[in-house]
PDB file of C-alpha atoms in Angstrom:
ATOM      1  CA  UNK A  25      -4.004 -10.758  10.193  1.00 48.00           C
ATOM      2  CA  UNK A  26      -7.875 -11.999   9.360  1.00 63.00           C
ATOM      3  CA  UNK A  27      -6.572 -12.379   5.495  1.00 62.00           C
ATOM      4  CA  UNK A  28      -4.036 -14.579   6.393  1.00 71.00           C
ATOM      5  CA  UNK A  29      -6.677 -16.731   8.859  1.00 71.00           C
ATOM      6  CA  UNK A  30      -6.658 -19.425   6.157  1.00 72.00           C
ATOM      7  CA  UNK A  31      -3.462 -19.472   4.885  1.00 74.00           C
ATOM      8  CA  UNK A  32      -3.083 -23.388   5.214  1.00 75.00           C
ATOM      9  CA  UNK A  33      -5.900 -23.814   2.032  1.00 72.00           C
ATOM     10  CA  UNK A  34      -3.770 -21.334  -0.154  1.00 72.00           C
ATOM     11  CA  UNK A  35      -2.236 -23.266  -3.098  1.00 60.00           C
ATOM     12  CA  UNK A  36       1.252 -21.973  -2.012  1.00 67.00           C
ATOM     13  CA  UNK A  37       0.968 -23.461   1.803  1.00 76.00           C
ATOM     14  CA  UNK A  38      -1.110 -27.162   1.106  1.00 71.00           C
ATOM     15  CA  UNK A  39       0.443 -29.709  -1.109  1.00 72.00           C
ATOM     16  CA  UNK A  40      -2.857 -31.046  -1.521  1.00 76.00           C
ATOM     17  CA  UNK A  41      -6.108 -31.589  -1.037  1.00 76.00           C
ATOM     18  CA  UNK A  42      -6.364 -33.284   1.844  1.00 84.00           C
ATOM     19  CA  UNK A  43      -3.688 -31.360   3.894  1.00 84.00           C
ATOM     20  CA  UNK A  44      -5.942 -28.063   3.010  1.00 81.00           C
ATOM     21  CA  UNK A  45      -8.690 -29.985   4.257  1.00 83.00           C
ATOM     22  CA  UNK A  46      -7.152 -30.850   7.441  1.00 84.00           C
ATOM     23  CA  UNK A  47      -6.479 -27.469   8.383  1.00 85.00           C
ATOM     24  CA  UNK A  48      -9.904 -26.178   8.050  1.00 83.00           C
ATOM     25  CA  UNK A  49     -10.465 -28.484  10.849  1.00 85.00           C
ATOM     26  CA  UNK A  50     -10.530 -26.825  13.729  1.00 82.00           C
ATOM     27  CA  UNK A  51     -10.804 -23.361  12.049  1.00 75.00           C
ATOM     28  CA  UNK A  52     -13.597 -23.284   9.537  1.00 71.00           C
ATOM     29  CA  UNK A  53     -15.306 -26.407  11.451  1.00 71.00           C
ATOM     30  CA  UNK A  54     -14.901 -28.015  15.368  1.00 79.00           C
ATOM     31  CA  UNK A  55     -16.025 -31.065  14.341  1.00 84.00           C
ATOM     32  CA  UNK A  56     -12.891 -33.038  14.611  1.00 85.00           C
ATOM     33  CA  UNK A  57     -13.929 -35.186  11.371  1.00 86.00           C
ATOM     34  CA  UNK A  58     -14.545 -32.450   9.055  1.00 85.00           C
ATOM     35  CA  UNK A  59     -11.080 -32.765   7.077  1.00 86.00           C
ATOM     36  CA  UNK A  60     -12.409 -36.955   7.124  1.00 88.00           C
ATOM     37  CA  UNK A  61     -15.701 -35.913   5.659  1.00 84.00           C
ATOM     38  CA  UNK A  62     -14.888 -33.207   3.457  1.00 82.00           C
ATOM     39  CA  UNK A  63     -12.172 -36.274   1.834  1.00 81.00           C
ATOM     40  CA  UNK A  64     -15.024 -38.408   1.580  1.00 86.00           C
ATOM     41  CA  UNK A  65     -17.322 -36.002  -0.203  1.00 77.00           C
ATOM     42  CA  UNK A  66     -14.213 -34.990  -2.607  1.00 73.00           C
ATOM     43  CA  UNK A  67     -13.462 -39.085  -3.536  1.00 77.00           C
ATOM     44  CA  UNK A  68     -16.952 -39.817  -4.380  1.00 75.00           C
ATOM     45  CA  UNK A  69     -17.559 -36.913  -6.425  1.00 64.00           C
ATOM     46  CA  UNK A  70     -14.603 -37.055  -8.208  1.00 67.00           C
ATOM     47  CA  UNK A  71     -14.013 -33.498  -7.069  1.00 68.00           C
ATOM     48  CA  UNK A  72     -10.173 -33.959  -8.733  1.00 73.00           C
ATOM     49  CA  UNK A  73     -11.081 -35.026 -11.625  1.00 81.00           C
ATOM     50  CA  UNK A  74     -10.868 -31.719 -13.441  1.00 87.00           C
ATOM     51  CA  UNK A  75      -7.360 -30.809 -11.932  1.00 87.00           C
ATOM     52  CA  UNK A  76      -5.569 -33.849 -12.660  1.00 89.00           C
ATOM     53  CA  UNK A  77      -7.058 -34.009 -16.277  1.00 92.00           C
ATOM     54  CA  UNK A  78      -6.076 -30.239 -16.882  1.00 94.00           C
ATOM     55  CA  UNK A  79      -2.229 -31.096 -15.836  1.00 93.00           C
ATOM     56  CA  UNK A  80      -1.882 -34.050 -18.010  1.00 95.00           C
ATOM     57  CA  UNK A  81      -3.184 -31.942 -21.003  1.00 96.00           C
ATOM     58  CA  UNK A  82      -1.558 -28.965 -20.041  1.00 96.00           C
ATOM     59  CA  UNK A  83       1.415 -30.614 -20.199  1.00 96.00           C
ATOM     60  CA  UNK A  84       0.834 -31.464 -23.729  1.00 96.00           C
ATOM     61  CA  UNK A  85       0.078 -28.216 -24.798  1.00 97.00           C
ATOM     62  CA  UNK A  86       3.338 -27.307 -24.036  1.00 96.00           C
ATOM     63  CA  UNK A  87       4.863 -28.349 -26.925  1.00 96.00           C
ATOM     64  CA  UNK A  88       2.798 -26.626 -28.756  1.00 96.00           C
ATOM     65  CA  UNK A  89       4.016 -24.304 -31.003  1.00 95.00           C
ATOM     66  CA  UNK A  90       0.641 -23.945 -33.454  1.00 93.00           C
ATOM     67  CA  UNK A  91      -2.490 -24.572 -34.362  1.00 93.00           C
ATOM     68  CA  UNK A  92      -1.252 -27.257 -36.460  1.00 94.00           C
ATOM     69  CA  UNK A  93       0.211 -28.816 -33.500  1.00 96.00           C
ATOM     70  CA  UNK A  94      -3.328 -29.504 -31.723  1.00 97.00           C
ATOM     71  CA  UNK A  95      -3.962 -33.193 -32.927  1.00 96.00           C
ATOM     72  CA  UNK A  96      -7.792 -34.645 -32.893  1.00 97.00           C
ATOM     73  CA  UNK A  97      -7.211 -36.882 -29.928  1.00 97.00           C
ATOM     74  CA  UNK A  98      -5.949 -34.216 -27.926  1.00 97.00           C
ATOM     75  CA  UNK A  99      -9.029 -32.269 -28.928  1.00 97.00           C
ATOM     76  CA  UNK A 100     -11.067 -34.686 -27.666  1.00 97.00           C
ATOM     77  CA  UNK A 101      -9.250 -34.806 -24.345  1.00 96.00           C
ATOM     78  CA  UNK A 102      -9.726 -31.200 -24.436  1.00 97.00           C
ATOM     79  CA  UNK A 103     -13.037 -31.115 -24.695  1.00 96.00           C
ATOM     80  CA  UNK A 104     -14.154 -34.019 -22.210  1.00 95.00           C
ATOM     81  CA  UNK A 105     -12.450 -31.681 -19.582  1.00 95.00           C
ATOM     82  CA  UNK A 106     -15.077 -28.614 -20.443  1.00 95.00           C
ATOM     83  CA  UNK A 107     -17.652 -30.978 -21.085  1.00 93.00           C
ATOM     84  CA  UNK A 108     -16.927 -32.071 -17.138  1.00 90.00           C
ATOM     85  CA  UNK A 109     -17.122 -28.324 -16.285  1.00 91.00           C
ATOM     86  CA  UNK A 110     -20.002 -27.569 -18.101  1.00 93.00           C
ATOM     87  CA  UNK A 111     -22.043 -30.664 -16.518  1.00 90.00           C
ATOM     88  CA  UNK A 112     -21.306 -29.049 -12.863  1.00 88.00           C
ATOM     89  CA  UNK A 113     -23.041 -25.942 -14.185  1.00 91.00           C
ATOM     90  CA  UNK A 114     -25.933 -28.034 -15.354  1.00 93.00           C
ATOM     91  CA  UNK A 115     -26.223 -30.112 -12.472  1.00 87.00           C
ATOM     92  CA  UNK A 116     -25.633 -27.049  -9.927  1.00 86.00           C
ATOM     93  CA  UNK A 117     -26.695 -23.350  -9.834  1.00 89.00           C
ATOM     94  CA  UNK A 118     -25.321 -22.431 -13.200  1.00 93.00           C
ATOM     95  CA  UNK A 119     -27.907 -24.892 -15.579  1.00 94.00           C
ATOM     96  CA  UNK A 120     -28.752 -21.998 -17.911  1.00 96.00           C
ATOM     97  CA  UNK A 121     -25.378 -21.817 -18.632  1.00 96.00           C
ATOM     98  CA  UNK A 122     -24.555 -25.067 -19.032  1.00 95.00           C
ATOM     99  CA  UNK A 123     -27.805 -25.814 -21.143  1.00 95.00           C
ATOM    100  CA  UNK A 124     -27.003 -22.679 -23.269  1.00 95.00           C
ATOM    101  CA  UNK A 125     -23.162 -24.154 -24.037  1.00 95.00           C
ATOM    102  CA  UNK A 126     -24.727 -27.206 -24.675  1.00 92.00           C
ATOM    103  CA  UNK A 127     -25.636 -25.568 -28.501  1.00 91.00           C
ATOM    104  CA  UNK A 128     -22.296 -23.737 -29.268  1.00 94.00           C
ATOM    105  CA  UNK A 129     -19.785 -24.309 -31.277  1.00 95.00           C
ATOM    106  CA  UNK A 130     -16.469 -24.943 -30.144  1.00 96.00           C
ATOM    107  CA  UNK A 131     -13.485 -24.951 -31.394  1.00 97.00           C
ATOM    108  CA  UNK A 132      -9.689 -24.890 -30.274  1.00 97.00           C
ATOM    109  CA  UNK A 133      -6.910 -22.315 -30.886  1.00 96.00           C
ATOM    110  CA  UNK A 134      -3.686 -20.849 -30.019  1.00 96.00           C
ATOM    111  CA  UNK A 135      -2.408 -17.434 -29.824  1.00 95.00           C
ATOM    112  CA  UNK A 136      -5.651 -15.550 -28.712  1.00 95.00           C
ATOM    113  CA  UNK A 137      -5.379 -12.906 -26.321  1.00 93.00           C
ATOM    114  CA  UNK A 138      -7.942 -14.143 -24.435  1.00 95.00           C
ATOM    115  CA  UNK A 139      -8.649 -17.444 -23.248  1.00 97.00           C
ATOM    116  CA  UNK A 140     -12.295 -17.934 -25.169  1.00 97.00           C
ATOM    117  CA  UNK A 141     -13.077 -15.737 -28.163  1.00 96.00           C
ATOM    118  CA  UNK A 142     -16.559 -15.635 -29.407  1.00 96.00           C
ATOM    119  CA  UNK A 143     -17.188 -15.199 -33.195  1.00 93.00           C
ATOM    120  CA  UNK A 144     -19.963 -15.271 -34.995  1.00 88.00           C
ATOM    121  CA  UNK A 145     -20.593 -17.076 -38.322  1.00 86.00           C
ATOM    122  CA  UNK A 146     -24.198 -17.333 -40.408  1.00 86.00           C
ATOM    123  CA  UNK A 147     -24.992 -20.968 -38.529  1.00 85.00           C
ATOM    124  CA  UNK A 148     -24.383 -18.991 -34.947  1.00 89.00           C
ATOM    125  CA  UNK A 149     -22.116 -18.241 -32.092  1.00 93.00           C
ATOM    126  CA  UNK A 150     -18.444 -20.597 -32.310  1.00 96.00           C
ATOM    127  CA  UNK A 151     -16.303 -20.447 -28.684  1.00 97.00           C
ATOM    128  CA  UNK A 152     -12.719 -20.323 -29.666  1.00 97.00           C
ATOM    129  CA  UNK A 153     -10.994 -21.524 -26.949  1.00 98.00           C
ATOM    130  CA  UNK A 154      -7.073 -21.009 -26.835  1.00 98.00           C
ATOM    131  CA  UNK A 155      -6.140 -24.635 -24.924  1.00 97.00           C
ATOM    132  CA  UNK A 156      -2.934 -23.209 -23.317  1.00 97.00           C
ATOM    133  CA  UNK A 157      -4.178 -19.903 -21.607  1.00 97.00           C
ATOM    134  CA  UNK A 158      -7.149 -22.342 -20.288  1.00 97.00           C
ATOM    135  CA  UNK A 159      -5.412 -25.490 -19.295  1.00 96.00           C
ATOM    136  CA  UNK A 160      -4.076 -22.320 -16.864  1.00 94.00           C
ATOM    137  CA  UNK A 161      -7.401 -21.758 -15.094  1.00 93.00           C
ATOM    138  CA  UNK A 162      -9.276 -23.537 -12.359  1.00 89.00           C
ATOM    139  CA  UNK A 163     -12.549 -24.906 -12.952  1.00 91.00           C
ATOM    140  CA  UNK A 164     -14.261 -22.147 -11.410  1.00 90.00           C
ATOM    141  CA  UNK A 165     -12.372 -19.479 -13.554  1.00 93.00           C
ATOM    142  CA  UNK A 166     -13.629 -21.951 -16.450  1.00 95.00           C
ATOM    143  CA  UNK A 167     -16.853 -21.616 -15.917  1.00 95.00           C
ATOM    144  CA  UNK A 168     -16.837 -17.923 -15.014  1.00 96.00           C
ATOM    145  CA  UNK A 169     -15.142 -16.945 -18.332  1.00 97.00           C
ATOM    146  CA  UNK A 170     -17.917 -19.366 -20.135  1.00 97.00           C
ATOM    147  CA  UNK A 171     -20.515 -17.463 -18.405  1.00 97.00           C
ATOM    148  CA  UNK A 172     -19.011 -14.062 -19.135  1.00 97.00           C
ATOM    149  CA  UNK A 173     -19.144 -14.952 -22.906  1.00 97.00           C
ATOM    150  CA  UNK A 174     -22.773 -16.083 -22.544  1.00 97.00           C
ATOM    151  CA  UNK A 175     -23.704 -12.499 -21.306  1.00 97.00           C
ATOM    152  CA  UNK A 176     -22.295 -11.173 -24.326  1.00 96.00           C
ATOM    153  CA  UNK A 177     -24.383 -12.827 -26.427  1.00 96.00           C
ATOM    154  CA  UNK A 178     -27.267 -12.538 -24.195  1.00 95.00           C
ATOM    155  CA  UNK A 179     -27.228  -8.738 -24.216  1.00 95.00           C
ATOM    156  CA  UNK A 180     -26.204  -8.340 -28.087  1.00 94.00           C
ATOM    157  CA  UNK A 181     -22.596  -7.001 -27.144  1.00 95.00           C
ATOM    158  CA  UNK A 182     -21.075  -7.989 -30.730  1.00 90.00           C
ATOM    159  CA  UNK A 183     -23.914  -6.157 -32.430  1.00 91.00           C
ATOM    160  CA  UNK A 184     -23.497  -3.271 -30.107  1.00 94.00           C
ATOM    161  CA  UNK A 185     -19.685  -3.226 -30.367  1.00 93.00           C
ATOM    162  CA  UNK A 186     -19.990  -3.067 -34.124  1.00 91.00           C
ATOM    163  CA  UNK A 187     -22.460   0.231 -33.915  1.00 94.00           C
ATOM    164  CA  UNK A 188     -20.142   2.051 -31.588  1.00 95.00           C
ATOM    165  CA  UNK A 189     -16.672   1.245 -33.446  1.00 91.00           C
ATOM    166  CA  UNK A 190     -15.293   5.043 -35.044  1.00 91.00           C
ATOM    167  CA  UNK A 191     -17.443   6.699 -31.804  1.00 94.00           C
ATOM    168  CA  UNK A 192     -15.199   5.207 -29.513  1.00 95.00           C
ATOM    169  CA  UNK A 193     -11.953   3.454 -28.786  1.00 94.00           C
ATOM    170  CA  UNK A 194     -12.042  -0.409 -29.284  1.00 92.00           C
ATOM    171  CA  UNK A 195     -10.465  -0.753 -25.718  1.00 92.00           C
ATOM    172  CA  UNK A 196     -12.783   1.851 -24.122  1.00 92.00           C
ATOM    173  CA  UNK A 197     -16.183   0.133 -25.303  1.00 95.00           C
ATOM    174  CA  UNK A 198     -14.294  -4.470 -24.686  1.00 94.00           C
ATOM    175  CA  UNK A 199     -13.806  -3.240 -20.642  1.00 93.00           C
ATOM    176  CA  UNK A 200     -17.479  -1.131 -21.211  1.00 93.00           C
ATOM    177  CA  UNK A 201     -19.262  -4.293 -22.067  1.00 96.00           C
ATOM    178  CA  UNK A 202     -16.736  -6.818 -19.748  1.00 95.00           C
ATOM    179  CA  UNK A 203     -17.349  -5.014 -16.691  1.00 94.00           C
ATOM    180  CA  UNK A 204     -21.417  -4.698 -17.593  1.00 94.00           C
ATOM    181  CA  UNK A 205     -21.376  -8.583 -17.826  1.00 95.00           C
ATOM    182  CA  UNK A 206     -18.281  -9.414 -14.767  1.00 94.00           C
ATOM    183  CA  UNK A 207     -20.419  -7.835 -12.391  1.00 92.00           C
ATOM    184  CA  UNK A 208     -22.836 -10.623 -12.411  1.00 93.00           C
ATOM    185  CA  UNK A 209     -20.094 -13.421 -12.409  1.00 94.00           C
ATOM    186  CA  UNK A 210     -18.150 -14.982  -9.044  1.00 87.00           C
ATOM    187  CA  UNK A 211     -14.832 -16.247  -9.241  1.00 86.00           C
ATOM    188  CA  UNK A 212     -13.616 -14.665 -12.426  1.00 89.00           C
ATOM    189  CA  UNK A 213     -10.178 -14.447 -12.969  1.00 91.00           C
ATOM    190  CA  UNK A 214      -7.733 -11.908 -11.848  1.00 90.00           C
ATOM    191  CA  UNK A 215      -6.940 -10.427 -15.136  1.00 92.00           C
ATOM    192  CA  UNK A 216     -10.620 -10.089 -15.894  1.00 93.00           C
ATOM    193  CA  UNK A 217     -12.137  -6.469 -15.892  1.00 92.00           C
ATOM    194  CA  UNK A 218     -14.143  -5.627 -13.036  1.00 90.00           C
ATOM    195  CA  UNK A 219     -15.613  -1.910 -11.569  1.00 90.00           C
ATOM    196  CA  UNK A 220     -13.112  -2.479  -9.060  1.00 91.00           C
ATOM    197  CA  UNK A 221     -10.459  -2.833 -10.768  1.00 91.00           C
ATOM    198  CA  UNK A 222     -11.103  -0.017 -13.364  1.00 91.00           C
ATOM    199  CA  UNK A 223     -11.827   2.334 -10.733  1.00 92.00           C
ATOM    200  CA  UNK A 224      -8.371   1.909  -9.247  1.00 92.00           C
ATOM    201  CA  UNK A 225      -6.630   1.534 -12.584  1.00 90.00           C
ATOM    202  CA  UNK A 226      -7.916   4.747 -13.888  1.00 89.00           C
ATOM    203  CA  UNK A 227      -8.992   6.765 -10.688  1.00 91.00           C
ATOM    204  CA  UNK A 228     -12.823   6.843 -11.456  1.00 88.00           C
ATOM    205  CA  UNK A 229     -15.687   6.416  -9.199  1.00 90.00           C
ATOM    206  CA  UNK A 230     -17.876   4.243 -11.434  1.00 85.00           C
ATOM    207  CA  UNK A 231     -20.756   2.361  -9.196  1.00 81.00           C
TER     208      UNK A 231
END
């Protein structure tokens, strides 16, 4: 079937890079080089920088078992790897974004339910970002969830959230505001909230 037409990129089918490459040749592109060139571009960009980092430190974060755990080098290490991200979004279509991280606040955690949580203290916004739910994601997942947290504090959600708590359900008004903000982000991840998805999940016809 036509969803299955690329099969040989999927994650489960192509070892790596380059054999995902090679089978695009020939179906994405004639040109009998494109799996050559497309390598080429990916080496001097140091397209895999991102994925190899991410394993090694994913593979330190599981051992841990608390916040306690999280030691400063690794936080460092941590934080190179969404610095990294957050330069692509400054250097590509996404430099509002980046720029805007650029004066957050970050900090590591453990145990959130979600893989950034955005609090507010009197000096500004502070990203919390839970290190083993996002050593999980691919860059662009990275950079969609750091985008969907912008919007938030773009259009006031916390304040807004606050106002309508006691009117209506806490759960009702997080996928209210996510799915207000998701519909102006690509490649967010598959647990994300999305009109799609609540439409099917709770028969509705929202547009």
């Amino acid at each position: 079937s036509n969803k299955d037409f690329y099969h040989g990129v999927w994650k489960t089918e192509a070892k790596s890079y380059k054999e995902a490459t090679r089978f695009l040749t020939g179906k994405y592109a004639t040109d009998k080089d494109y799996h050559k060139k497309l390598n080429a571009l990916i080496k001097t960009y140091d397209l895999t920088y991102y994925d190899k980092e991410k394993a090694n430190l994913y593979r330190e974060a599981a051992e841990f078992n608390s916040q306690k755990d999280i030691d400063a080098q690794f936080k460092i290490k941590f934080f190179s790897l969404i610095e990294k991200c957050n330069l692509h979004m400054i250097t590509g279509k996404d430099s509002f974004f980046g720029n805007f991280m650029l004066n957050v606040k970050k900090q590591t955690s453990l145990g959130l339910k979600w893989p950034i949580e955005t609090t507010r203290s009197a000096k500004g916004y502070i990203m919390n970002f839970d290190v083993k739910i996002c050593l999980e994601l691919t860059e662009w997942e990275m950079q969609a969830l750091i985008k969907h947290e912008i919007y938030h504090i773009m259009y006031s959600h916390y304040d807004r959230a606050q106002a309508l708590e006691g009117r209506y359900r806490k759960s009702a008004i997080n996928i209210a505001m996510d799915i207000s903000v998701n519909q102006y982000i690509k490649y967010p991840p598959n647990f994300t909230y999305t009109i799609e998805k609540v439409n099917f999940l709770y028969n509705l016809s929202l547009k």
